Amino acid sequence: MSRKIRVLIAKPGLDGHDRGAKVIARALRDAGMEVIYTGIRQTPEQIANAAIQEGVDIVGLSSLSGAHMSLFPKVVQLLKEKGAEDIVVFGGGIIPVDDIPLLKKAGISEIFLPGTSTEEIIRYIQETIKIT
Amino acid sequence: MGTTLAKRILEGDVRAASRLMRDIDDRIPSALAELKELYPKTGRAYIIGITGPPGSGKSTIVDKMVEIFRKEGKTVGIVAVDPTSPFTGGAILGDRIRMQRHATDEGVFIRSLATRGSLGGLSRSTQDIIHVMDAMGKDIIIVETVGVGQDEVEIVHTAHTSIVVLVPGLGDDIQAIKAGIIEIGDIFVINKCEREGADKMERDLRLVLEMGRKREDGWDPPIFKTEAILGKGIFELVYGIYRHKQALEQSQAMEKKIKERTMKTFLEVLESEVMNHFIQKLEKKGQLETIVQELMYRNIDPYSVAERIMAETLKENKE
Ligand code: B12
Ligand SMILES: Nc1nc2c(ncn2[C@@H]2O[C@H](COP(=O)(O)OP(=O)(O)O)[C@@H](O)[C@H]2O)c(=O)[nH]1
Ligand SMILES: [Mg+2]
C-alpha cells in the first residue's frame, strides 16, 4: 500500500573492509528500509545485476582500498547500459576529497567519508528517493 | 510506452519483471492488471521450497543446487525471504550473499523479500512473485523461507517439493523440531554433516519419521546428509528432488497439490480483494475511526458490526 525504500549495499573489488558497509546496512534497516547486502568482492557486473533483480531504488558502494575511481563509475555505466539509469548510485569509504568531483561527474550522486553520521546518510536517501 | 509490464516480461525483459515484483510487494493496485495478463502463462515451473532454522545452510544449499540445475540447462528463479523487524519495519536481506556468483548468469534470477509482517515463513507477495518468475519462463523456482518458527507450513501449499534442513547439535535435536516441521518435509537434509552427531541425528530422524503418521501419498521422505559449503551430497539431494517429482507425477498427488495451491492462491486473492473493498469503504465514509472508538468503549461488539456492514453492502449492491 505504500512504497518501502529498498537499498543495495555492495563492496566492489577485492577490498575486504566490510565494517563500514555493515554499519550502514544496519543503520538503514533501523530507519525502516529494506537492505540487500551482497557481501564483499563483487564485480560491477554482479552489483548492477543484483540491483536490477532486487528492484532497489538506490545502490550504496563502499570502498576503503582505493579502487573506487574505476569501480564506482563502472557500476553507473552498467546500470545505464541495462536500462536502469533511474537507480541512484552513491558511496562511501576512504576516498580522497579530490576524487569526489570526478566521481560525481561520472554519475555517482554523493560520497560519504568516515565520520559522517548515519542520520545524515539516512536523510540523504530519504530526500533523494522520491518514491510515490 | 503503451506496452504493459506483462508483455515486456513475456518478451524476456528482466527490468520489467523486477519492477512488477516491486509493485506487487508494495501492493500497488496497478500490479493486479499485470498479474491478470500473466496468469495464463504460469503453471509451468517446478517449485521447490526450502525451510529450516536460520544458519542451517539453506542459502548455501540453494547456491549449490542452482549450480547443478544450470549445468543441466535449466533456468532458475529464487525467492529468498528474510524477516522484517517488527520494531522498525526495516530488514537486512542477506541470503543473496551466498548466491551472488550466479548474479551474472542470465539464466538465474534472485529476488530477496522481507516478510513485512506476515507470518508463516513467507511474505504476502511470495505467491504472486512466484507467478512472475513462472511467467518469465523459469524452469525451477526455489523458495527459501525465513526459518524462524516451527509453524512455517505455508511452504507446503506453495512448493511441489518441500525440503527441511536440519543441523546436528542444535538444541535437543529431534525433540526440538518434532512439532510441525516434520510433517512438512518431502525431503530432509542434515547439513553440516561433518559435525559430530550427524549419524545419531539421522537415526533419530528416521525413527521419528517411521513412527509418524503414514503419508496418504505413499511417499517415504528420504534423508540426505550434506556438507553444503563443500558441495558434498548436493547431487544426491537434487536427484532426490527429481525422484519426488516423479513420484508425484505417477500418483494422483501432483494433481492434488496443484489443486491445493490453486485454491490457496484464489482464496488469498479473494480475501484481500474483499478486505480492501470494505476497508476502503469504511475509510472513505470516515467510519473506521468511530467504529474502533465504540468498540474500545464496549458500546458495540465487533461481530455485530461486521454483520451489519455485510448486510448493508449486500443491500447497496441490490439497489
Ligand atoms: C579495521 C581495518 C582493517 C581490518 C578490516 C576488518 C573488516 N572486516 O572490516 C583489517 C585488519 C582486516 C584490515 C586489513 C587491511 N587493511 Co585496513 N583498515 C582498517 C581501519 C583501521 C579501520 C576501517 C574501519 O573498519 N573503520 C570503521 C568503519 C565503520 O568506518 P568506514 O569503513 O570508514 O565507514 C564509514 C565511512 O567511510 C562511510 N562509509 C563506508 N562505506 C560506505 C558506503 C556507503 C554507501 C556510505 C553511504 C557510506 C560509507 O560510512 C561509515 C560510517 O561512518 C582503516 C583505517 C581507517 N582509519 O579507516 C584501515 C585501512 C582501510 N586499511 C588499509 C589497508 C592498506 C589494509 C590492508 C591492505 C593491510 C595489509 N597490508 O594487509 C588489509 C587489506 C584487507 C582486505 N582484504 O582488503 C588502509 C587502506 C589504504 C588505502 N585506501 O589505500 C587503511 C586506510 C589504513 C591506512 N591508513 O593505511 N584493515
Ligand atoms: N561447517 C559448515 N558450515 C556450513 C555448511 N553449509 C553452510 N555453512 C555455513 O553456515 C552459515 C549459514 O549458512 P546459510 O546458507 O546462510 O544459512 P541459512 O541461514 O539457513 O540460509 C554460513 O556461514 C555457511 O558458510 C556446512 O556444510 N558445514
Ligand atoms: Mg538464508
PDB file of N, CA, C and O and ligand atoms in Angstrom, chain A residues 9 14-21 23-24 41 60-66 90-94 112-116 118 121, ligand 1:
ATOM      1  N   ILE A   9      23.464  -2.608  -0.716  1.00  0.00           N
ATOM      2  CA  ILE A   9      24.780  -2.199  -0.227  1.00  0.00           C
ATOM      3  C   ILE A   9      25.789  -3.224  -0.738  1.00  0.00           C
ATOM      4  O   ILE A   9      25.620  -4.435  -0.538  1.00  0.00           O
ATOM      5  N   LEU A  14      38.369  -6.042  -4.611  1.00  0.00           N
ATOM      6  CA  LEU A  14      38.975  -7.036  -3.725  1.00  0.00           C
ATOM      7  C   LEU A  14      39.014  -6.580  -2.269  1.00  0.00           C
ATOM      8  O   LEU A  14      39.462  -7.296  -1.386  1.00  0.00           O
ATOM      9  N   ASP A  15      38.553  -5.374  -2.025  1.00  0.00           N
ATOM     10  CA  ASP A  15      38.569  -4.773  -0.703  1.00  0.00           C
ATOM     11  C   ASP A  15      37.766  -5.611   0.298  1.00  0.00           C
ATOM     12  O   ASP A  15      36.612  -5.921   0.079  1.00  0.00           O
ATOM     13  N   GLY A  16      38.416  -5.973   1.405  1.00  0.00           N
ATOM     14  CA  GLY A  16      37.732  -6.808   2.383  1.00  0.00           C
ATOM     15  C   GLY A  16      37.229  -6.058   3.604  1.00  0.00           C
ATOM     16  O   GLY A  16      36.676  -6.657   4.512  1.00  0.00           O
ATOM     17  N   HIS A  17      37.400  -4.737   3.639  1.00  0.00           N
ATOM     18  CA  HIS A  17      36.933  -3.954   4.796  1.00  0.00           C
ATOM     19  C   HIS A  17      35.413  -3.856   4.739  1.00  0.00           C
ATOM     20  O   HIS A  17      34.882  -3.058   3.984  1.00  0.00           O
ATOM     21  N   ASP A  18      34.742  -4.641   5.577  1.00  0.00           N
ATOM     22  CA  ASP A  18      33.283  -4.638   5.455  1.00  0.00           C
ATOM     23  C   ASP A  18      32.570  -4.044   6.661  1.00  0.00           C
ATOM     24  O   ASP A  18      31.349  -4.018   6.699  1.00  0.00           O
ATOM     25  N   ARG A  19      33.333  -3.556   7.630  1.00  0.00           N
ATOM     26  CA  ARG A  19      32.683  -2.993   8.823  1.00  0.00           C
ATOM     27  C   ARG A  19      31.784  -1.820   8.483  1.00  0.00           C
ATOM     28  O   ARG A  19      30.637  -1.761   8.917  1.00  0.00           O
ATOM     29  N   GLY A  20      32.326  -0.891   7.729  1.00  0.00           N
ATOM     30  CA  GLY A  20      31.571   0.311   7.374  1.00  0.00           C
ATOM     31  C   GLY A  20      30.290  -0.054   6.638  1.00  0.00           C
ATOM     32  O   GLY A  20      29.214   0.462   6.951  1.00  0.00           O
ATOM     33  N   ALA A  21      30.400  -0.952   5.670  1.00  0.00           N
ATOM     34  CA  ALA A  21      29.229  -1.356   4.881  1.00  0.00           C
ATOM     35  C   ALA A  21      28.166  -1.957   5.792  1.00  0.00           C
ATOM     36  O   ALA A  21      26.971  -1.695   5.636  1.00  0.00           O
ATOM     37  N   VAL A  23      27.816  -1.407   9.043  1.00  0.00           N
ATOM     38  CA  VAL A  23      27.270  -0.343   9.898  1.00  0.00           C
ATOM     39  C   VAL A  23      26.156   0.393   9.149  1.00  0.00           C
ATOM     40  O   VAL A  23      25.070   0.641   9.676  1.00  0.00           O
ATOM     41  N   ILE A  24      26.442   0.706   7.886  1.00  0.00           N
ATOM     42  CA  ILE A  24      25.463   1.424   7.070  1.00  0.00           C
ATOM     43  C   ILE A  24      24.213   0.560   6.877  1.00  0.00           C
ATOM     44  O   ILE A  24      23.082   1.032   7.041  1.00  0.00           O
ATOM     45  N   ARG A  41      33.868  -8.471  -2.316  1.00  0.00           N
ATOM     46  CA  ARG A  41      34.448  -8.996  -3.551  1.00  0.00           C
ATOM     47  C   ARG A  41      33.476  -9.127  -4.703  1.00  0.00           C
ATOM     48  O   ARG A  41      33.329 -10.172  -5.326  1.00  0.00           O
ATOM     49  N   GLY A  60      24.342   1.568  -2.720  1.00  0.00           N
ATOM     50  CA  GLY A  60      25.404   2.177  -1.939  1.00  0.00           C
ATOM     51  C   GLY A  60      26.683   1.360  -2.064  1.00  0.00           C
ATOM     52  O   GLY A  60      26.714   0.195  -1.709  1.00  0.00           O
ATOM     53  N   LEU A  61      27.738   1.984  -2.596  1.00  0.00           N
ATOM     54  CA  LEU A  61      29.007   1.276  -2.777  1.00  0.00           C
ATOM     55  C   LEU A  61      29.963   1.688  -1.672  1.00  0.00           C
ATOM     56  O   LEU A  61      30.035   2.859  -1.304  1.00  0.00           O
ATOM     57  N   SER A  62      30.697   0.717  -1.159  1.00  0.00           N
ATOM     58  CA  SER A  62      31.645   1.011  -0.097  1.00  0.00           C
ATOM     59  C   SER A  62      33.042   0.583  -0.522  1.00  0.00           C
ATOM     60  O   SER A  62      33.238  -0.537  -0.984  1.00  0.00           O
ATOM     61  N   SER A  63      33.992   1.480  -0.392  1.00  0.00           N
ATOM     62  CA  SER A  63      35.360   1.129  -0.778  1.00  0.00           C
ATOM     63  C   SER A  63      36.373   1.800   0.146  1.00  0.00           C
ATOM     64  O   SER A  63      36.329   3.006   0.367  1.00  0.00           O
ATOM     65  N   LEU A  64      37.286   1.003   0.677  1.00  0.00           N
ATOM     66  CA  LEU A  64      38.342   1.548   1.529  1.00  0.00           C
ATOM     67  C   LEU A  64      39.723   1.248   0.969  1.00  0.00           C
ATOM     68  O   LEU A  64      40.731   1.535   1.593  1.00  0.00           O
ATOM     69  N   SER A  65      39.766   0.641  -0.197  1.00  0.00           N
ATOM     70  CA  SER A  65      41.053   0.146  -0.679  1.00  0.00           C
ATOM     71  C   SER A  65      41.637   1.003  -1.788  1.00  0.00           C
ATOM     72  O   SER A  65      42.744   0.752  -2.251  1.00  0.00           O
ATOM     73  N   GLY A  66      40.901   2.011  -2.228  1.00  0.00           N
ATOM     74  CA  GLY A  66      41.453   2.910  -3.236  1.00  0.00           C
ATOM     75  C   GLY A  66      41.070   2.587  -4.664  1.00  0.00           C
ATOM     76  O   GLY A  66      41.548   3.228  -5.596  1.00  0.00           O
ATOM     77  N   PHE A  90      25.312   5.800  -5.007  1.00  0.00           N
ATOM     78  CA  PHE A  90      26.118   6.671  -4.152  1.00  0.00           C
ATOM     79  C   PHE A  90      27.133   5.807  -3.417  1.00  0.00           C
ATOM     80  O   PHE A  90      27.192   4.592  -3.637  1.00  0.00           O
ATOM     81  N   GLY A  91      27.985   6.421  -2.595  1.00  0.00           N
ATOM     82  CA  GLY A  91      29.023   5.597  -1.990  1.00  0.00           C
ATOM     83  C   GLY A  91      29.677   6.232  -0.791  1.00  0.00           C
ATOM     84  O   GLY A  91      29.321   7.332  -0.356  1.00  0.00           O
ATOM     85  N   GLY A  92      30.644   5.490  -0.249  1.00  0.00           N
ATOM     86  CA  GLY A  92      31.374   5.987   0.900  1.00  0.00           C
ATOM     87  C   GLY A  92      32.619   5.153   1.137  1.00  0.00           C
ATOM     88  O   GLY A  92      32.863   4.178   0.431  1.00  0.00           O
ATOM     89  N   GLY A  93      33.391   5.546   2.149  1.00  0.00           N
ATOM     90  CA  GLY A  93      34.608   4.834   2.488  1.00  0.00           C
ATOM     91  C   GLY A  93      35.785   5.777   2.556  1.00  0.00           C
ATOM     92  O   GLY A  93      35.623   6.973   2.778  1.00  0.00           O
ATOM     93  N   ILE A  94      36.990   5.210   2.367  1.00  0.00           N
ATOM     94  CA  ILE A  94      38.203   6.024   2.365  1.00  0.00           C
ATOM     95  C   ILE A  94      38.424   6.510   0.940  1.00  0.00           C
ATOM     96  O   ILE A  94      38.935   5.774   0.098  1.00  0.00           O
ATOM     97  N   PHE A 112      30.104   9.715   0.969  1.00  0.00           N
ATOM     98  CA  PHE A 112      30.171   9.983   2.405  1.00  0.00           C
ATOM     99  C   PHE A 112      31.479   9.438   2.982  1.00  0.00           C
ATOM    100  O   PHE A 112      31.800   8.265   2.810  1.00  0.00           O
ATOM    101  N   LEU A 113      32.202  10.300   3.673  1.00  0.00           N
ATOM    102  CA  LEU A 113      33.520   9.933   4.200  1.00  0.00           C
ATOM    103  C   LEU A 113      33.401   9.484   5.661  1.00  0.00           C
ATOM    104  O   LEU A 113      32.369   9.701   6.309  1.00  0.00           O
ATOM    105  N   PRO A 114      34.473   8.866   6.181  1.00  0.00           N
ATOM    106  CA  PRO A 114      34.454   8.442   7.582  1.00  0.00           C
ATOM    107  C   PRO A 114      34.121   9.637   8.485  1.00  0.00           C
ATOM    108  O   PRO A 114      34.543  10.748   8.219  1.00  0.00           O
ATOM    109  N   GLY A 115      33.345   9.349   9.511  1.00  0.00           N
ATOM    110  CA  GLY A 115      32.966  10.425  10.414  1.00  0.00           C
ATOM    111  C   GLY A 115      31.561  10.945  10.140  1.00  0.00           C
ATOM    112  O   GLY A 115      30.975  11.611  10.982  1.00  0.00           O
ATOM    113  N   THR A 116      31.023  10.632   8.951  1.00  0.00           N
ATOM    114  CA  THR A 116      29.649  11.058   8.666  1.00  0.00           C
ATOM    115  C   THR A 116      28.709  10.305   9.593  1.00  0.00           C
ATOM    116  O   THR A 116      28.871   9.101   9.798  1.00  0.00           O
ATOM    117  N   THR A 118      25.315   8.426  10.608  1.00  0.00           N
ATOM    118  CA  THR A 118      24.388   7.622   9.814  1.00  0.00           C
ATOM    119  C   THR A 118      23.069   8.369   9.604  1.00  0.00           C
ATOM    120  O   THR A 118      22.396   8.154   8.599  1.00  0.00           O
ATOM    121  N   ILE A 121      23.238  10.163   6.431  1.00  0.00           N
ATOM    122  CA  ILE A 121      23.116   9.262   5.275  1.00  0.00           C
ATOM    123  C   ILE A 121      21.650   8.863   5.065  1.00  0.00           C
ATOM    124  O   ILE A 121      21.151   8.851   3.935  1.00  0.00           O
TER     125      ILE A 121
HETATM  126  C1  B12 C   1      39.730  -2.093  10.586  1.00  0.00           C
HETATM  127  C2  B12 C   1      40.703  -2.002   9.430  1.00  0.00           C
HETATM  128  C3  B12 C   1      41.102  -3.191   8.851  1.00  0.00           C
HETATM  129  C4  B12 C   1      40.540  -4.551   9.258  1.00  0.00           C
HETATM  130  C5  B12 C   1      39.238  -4.755   8.484  1.00  0.00           C
HETATM  131  C6  B12 C   1      38.165  -5.507   9.265  1.00  0.00           C
HETATM  132  C7  B12 C   1      36.874  -5.527   8.498  1.00  0.00           C
HETATM  133  N1  B12 C   1      36.326  -6.716   8.346  1.00  0.00           N
HETATM  134  O1  B12 C   1      36.362  -4.524   8.037  1.00  0.00           O
HETATM  135  C8  B12 C   1      41.690  -5.489   8.777  1.00  0.00           C
HETATM  136  C9  B12 C   1      42.667  -5.681   9.896  1.00  0.00           C
HETATM  137  C10 B12 C   1      41.226  -6.875   8.290  1.00  0.00           C
HETATM  138  C11 B12 C   1      42.312  -4.645   7.699  1.00  0.00           C
HETATM  139  C12 B12 C   1      43.073  -5.166   6.695  1.00  0.00           C
HETATM  140  C13 B12 C   1      43.718  -4.412   5.727  1.00  0.00           C
HETATM  141  N2  B12 C   1      43.786  -3.079   5.665  1.00  0.00           N
HETATM  142 CO1  B12 C   1      42.767  -1.987   6.783  1.00  0.00          CO
HETATM  143  N3  B12 C   1      41.999  -0.663   7.944  1.00  0.00           N
HETATM  144  C14 B12 C   1      41.187  -0.758   8.953  1.00  0.00           C
HETATM  145  C15 B12 C   1      40.955   0.643   9.566  1.00  0.00           C
HETATM  146  C16 B12 C   1      41.874   0.780  10.771  1.00  0.00           C
HETATM  147  C17 B12 C   1      39.553   0.966  10.007  1.00  0.00           C
HETATM  148  C18 B12 C   1      38.448   0.687   8.987  1.00  0.00           C
HETATM  149  C19 B12 C   1      37.127   0.565   9.688  1.00  0.00           C
HETATM  150  O2  B12 C   1      36.621  -0.525   9.908  1.00  0.00           O
HETATM  151  N4  B12 C   1      36.549   1.699  10.080  1.00  0.00           N
HETATM  152  C20 B12 C   1      35.281   1.748  10.786  1.00  0.00           C
HETATM  153  C21 B12 C   1      34.124   1.844   9.773  1.00  0.00           C
HETATM  154  C22 B12 C   1      32.782   1.905  10.488  1.00  0.00           C
HETATM  155  O3  B12 C   1      34.302   3.019   9.043  1.00  0.00           O
HETATM  156  P1  B12 C   1      34.382   3.070   7.466  1.00  0.00           P
HETATM  157  O4  B12 C   1      34.563   1.755   6.883  1.00  0.00           O
HETATM  158  O5  B12 C   1      35.287   4.150   7.062  1.00  0.00           O
HETATM  159  O6  B12 C   1      32.883   3.513   7.096  1.00  0.00           O
HETATM  160  C23 B12 C   1      32.360   4.785   7.383  1.00  0.00           C
HETATM  161  C24 B12 C   1      32.524   5.771   6.239  1.00  0.00           C
HETATM  162  O7  B12 C   1      33.660   5.529   5.442  1.00  0.00           O
HETATM  163  C25 B12 C   1      31.267   5.635   5.470  1.00  0.00           C
HETATM  164  N5  B12 C   1      31.087   4.549   4.517  1.00  0.00           N
HETATM  165  C26 B12 C   1      31.798   3.442   4.282  1.00  0.00           C
HETATM  166  N6  B12 C   1      31.235   2.697   3.333  1.00  0.00           N
HETATM  167  C27 B12 C   1      30.135   3.316   2.948  1.00  0.00           C
HETATM  168  C28 B12 C   1      29.174   3.004   1.994  1.00  0.00           C
HETATM  169  C29 B12 C   1      28.111   3.853   1.792  1.00  0.00           C
HETATM  170  C30 B12 C   1      27.094   3.515   0.803  1.00  0.00           C
HETATM  171  C31 B12 C   1      28.020   5.038   2.541  1.00  0.00           C
HETATM  172  C32 B12 C   1      26.905   5.938   2.346  1.00  0.00           C
HETATM  173  C33 B12 C   1      28.967   5.357   3.484  1.00  0.00           C
HETATM  174  C34 B12 C   1      30.018   4.500   3.679  1.00  0.00           C
HETATM  175  O8  B12 C   1      30.338   5.460   6.498  1.00  0.00           O
HETATM  176  C35 B12 C   1      30.897   4.631   7.530  1.00  0.00           C
HETATM  177  C36 B12 C   1      30.337   5.033   8.851  1.00  0.00           C
HETATM  178  O9  B12 C   1      30.691   6.354   9.132  1.00  0.00           O
HETATM  179  C37 B12 C   1      41.389   1.559   8.363  1.00  0.00           C
HETATM  180  C38 B12 C   1      41.939   2.898   8.745  1.00  0.00           C
HETATM  181  C39 B12 C   1      40.871   3.926   8.972  1.00  0.00           C
HETATM  182  N7  B12 C   1      41.046   4.694   9.982  1.00  0.00           N
HETATM  183  O10 B12 C   1      39.871   3.980   8.242  1.00  0.00           O
HETATM  184  C40 B12 C   1      42.427   0.698   7.674  1.00  0.00           C
HETATM  185  C41 B12 C   1      42.661   0.864   6.185  1.00  0.00           C
HETATM  186  C42 B12 C   1      41.308   0.978   5.471  1.00  0.00           C
HETATM  187  N8  B12 C   1      43.307  -0.455   5.803  1.00  0.00           N
HETATM  188  C43 B12 C   1      44.200  -0.274   4.934  1.00  0.00           C
HETATM  189  C44 B12 C   1      44.964  -1.341   4.417  1.00  0.00           C
HETATM  190  C45 B12 C   1      46.111  -0.944   3.495  1.00  0.00           C
HETATM  191  C46 B12 C   1      44.694  -2.666   4.755  1.00  0.00           C
HETATM  192  C47 B12 C   1      45.426  -3.897   4.242  1.00  0.00           C
HETATM  193  C48 B12 C   1      45.764  -3.897   2.767  1.00  0.00           C
HETATM  194  C49 B12 C   1      46.668  -4.036   5.122  1.00  0.00           C
HETATM  195  C50 B12 C   1      47.606  -5.153   4.688  1.00  0.00           C
HETATM  196  N9  B12 C   1      48.693  -4.733   4.127  1.00  0.00           N
HETATM  197  O11 B12 C   1      47.331  -6.306   4.904  1.00  0.00           O
HETATM  198  C51 B12 C   1      44.478  -5.035   4.612  1.00  0.00           C
HETATM  199  C52 B12 C   1      43.565  -5.367   3.431  1.00  0.00           C
HETATM  200  C53 B12 C   1      42.379  -6.215   3.817  1.00  0.00           C
HETATM  201  C54 B12 C   1      41.482  -6.506   2.642  1.00  0.00           C
HETATM  202  N10 B12 C   1      41.215  -7.772   2.363  1.00  0.00           N
HETATM  203  O12 B12 C   1      41.021  -5.645   1.959  1.00  0.00           O
HETATM  204  C55 B12 C   1      44.382   1.171   4.507  1.00  0.00           C
HETATM  205  C56 B12 C   1      43.830   1.447   3.117  1.00  0.00           C
HETATM  206  C57 B12 C   1      44.708   2.398   2.371  1.00  0.00           C
HETATM  207  C58 B12 C   1      44.155   2.883   1.060  1.00  0.00           C
HETATM  208  N11 B12 C   1      42.911   3.215   0.945  1.00  0.00           N
HETATM  209  O13 B12 C   1      44.904   2.993   0.148  1.00  0.00           O
HETATM  210  C59 B12 C   1      43.707   1.930   5.683  1.00  0.00           C
HETATM  211  C60 B12 C   1      43.074   3.256   5.277  1.00  0.00           C
HETATM  212  C61 B12 C   1      44.787   2.154   6.759  1.00  0.00           C
HETATM  213  C62 B12 C   1      45.852   3.122   6.282  1.00  0.00           C
HETATM  214  N12 B12 C   1      45.772   4.348   6.693  1.00  0.00           N
HETATM  215  O14 B12 C   1      46.735   2.736   5.573  1.00  0.00           O
HETATM  216  N13 B12 C   1      42.064  -3.386   7.840  1.00  0.00           N
END
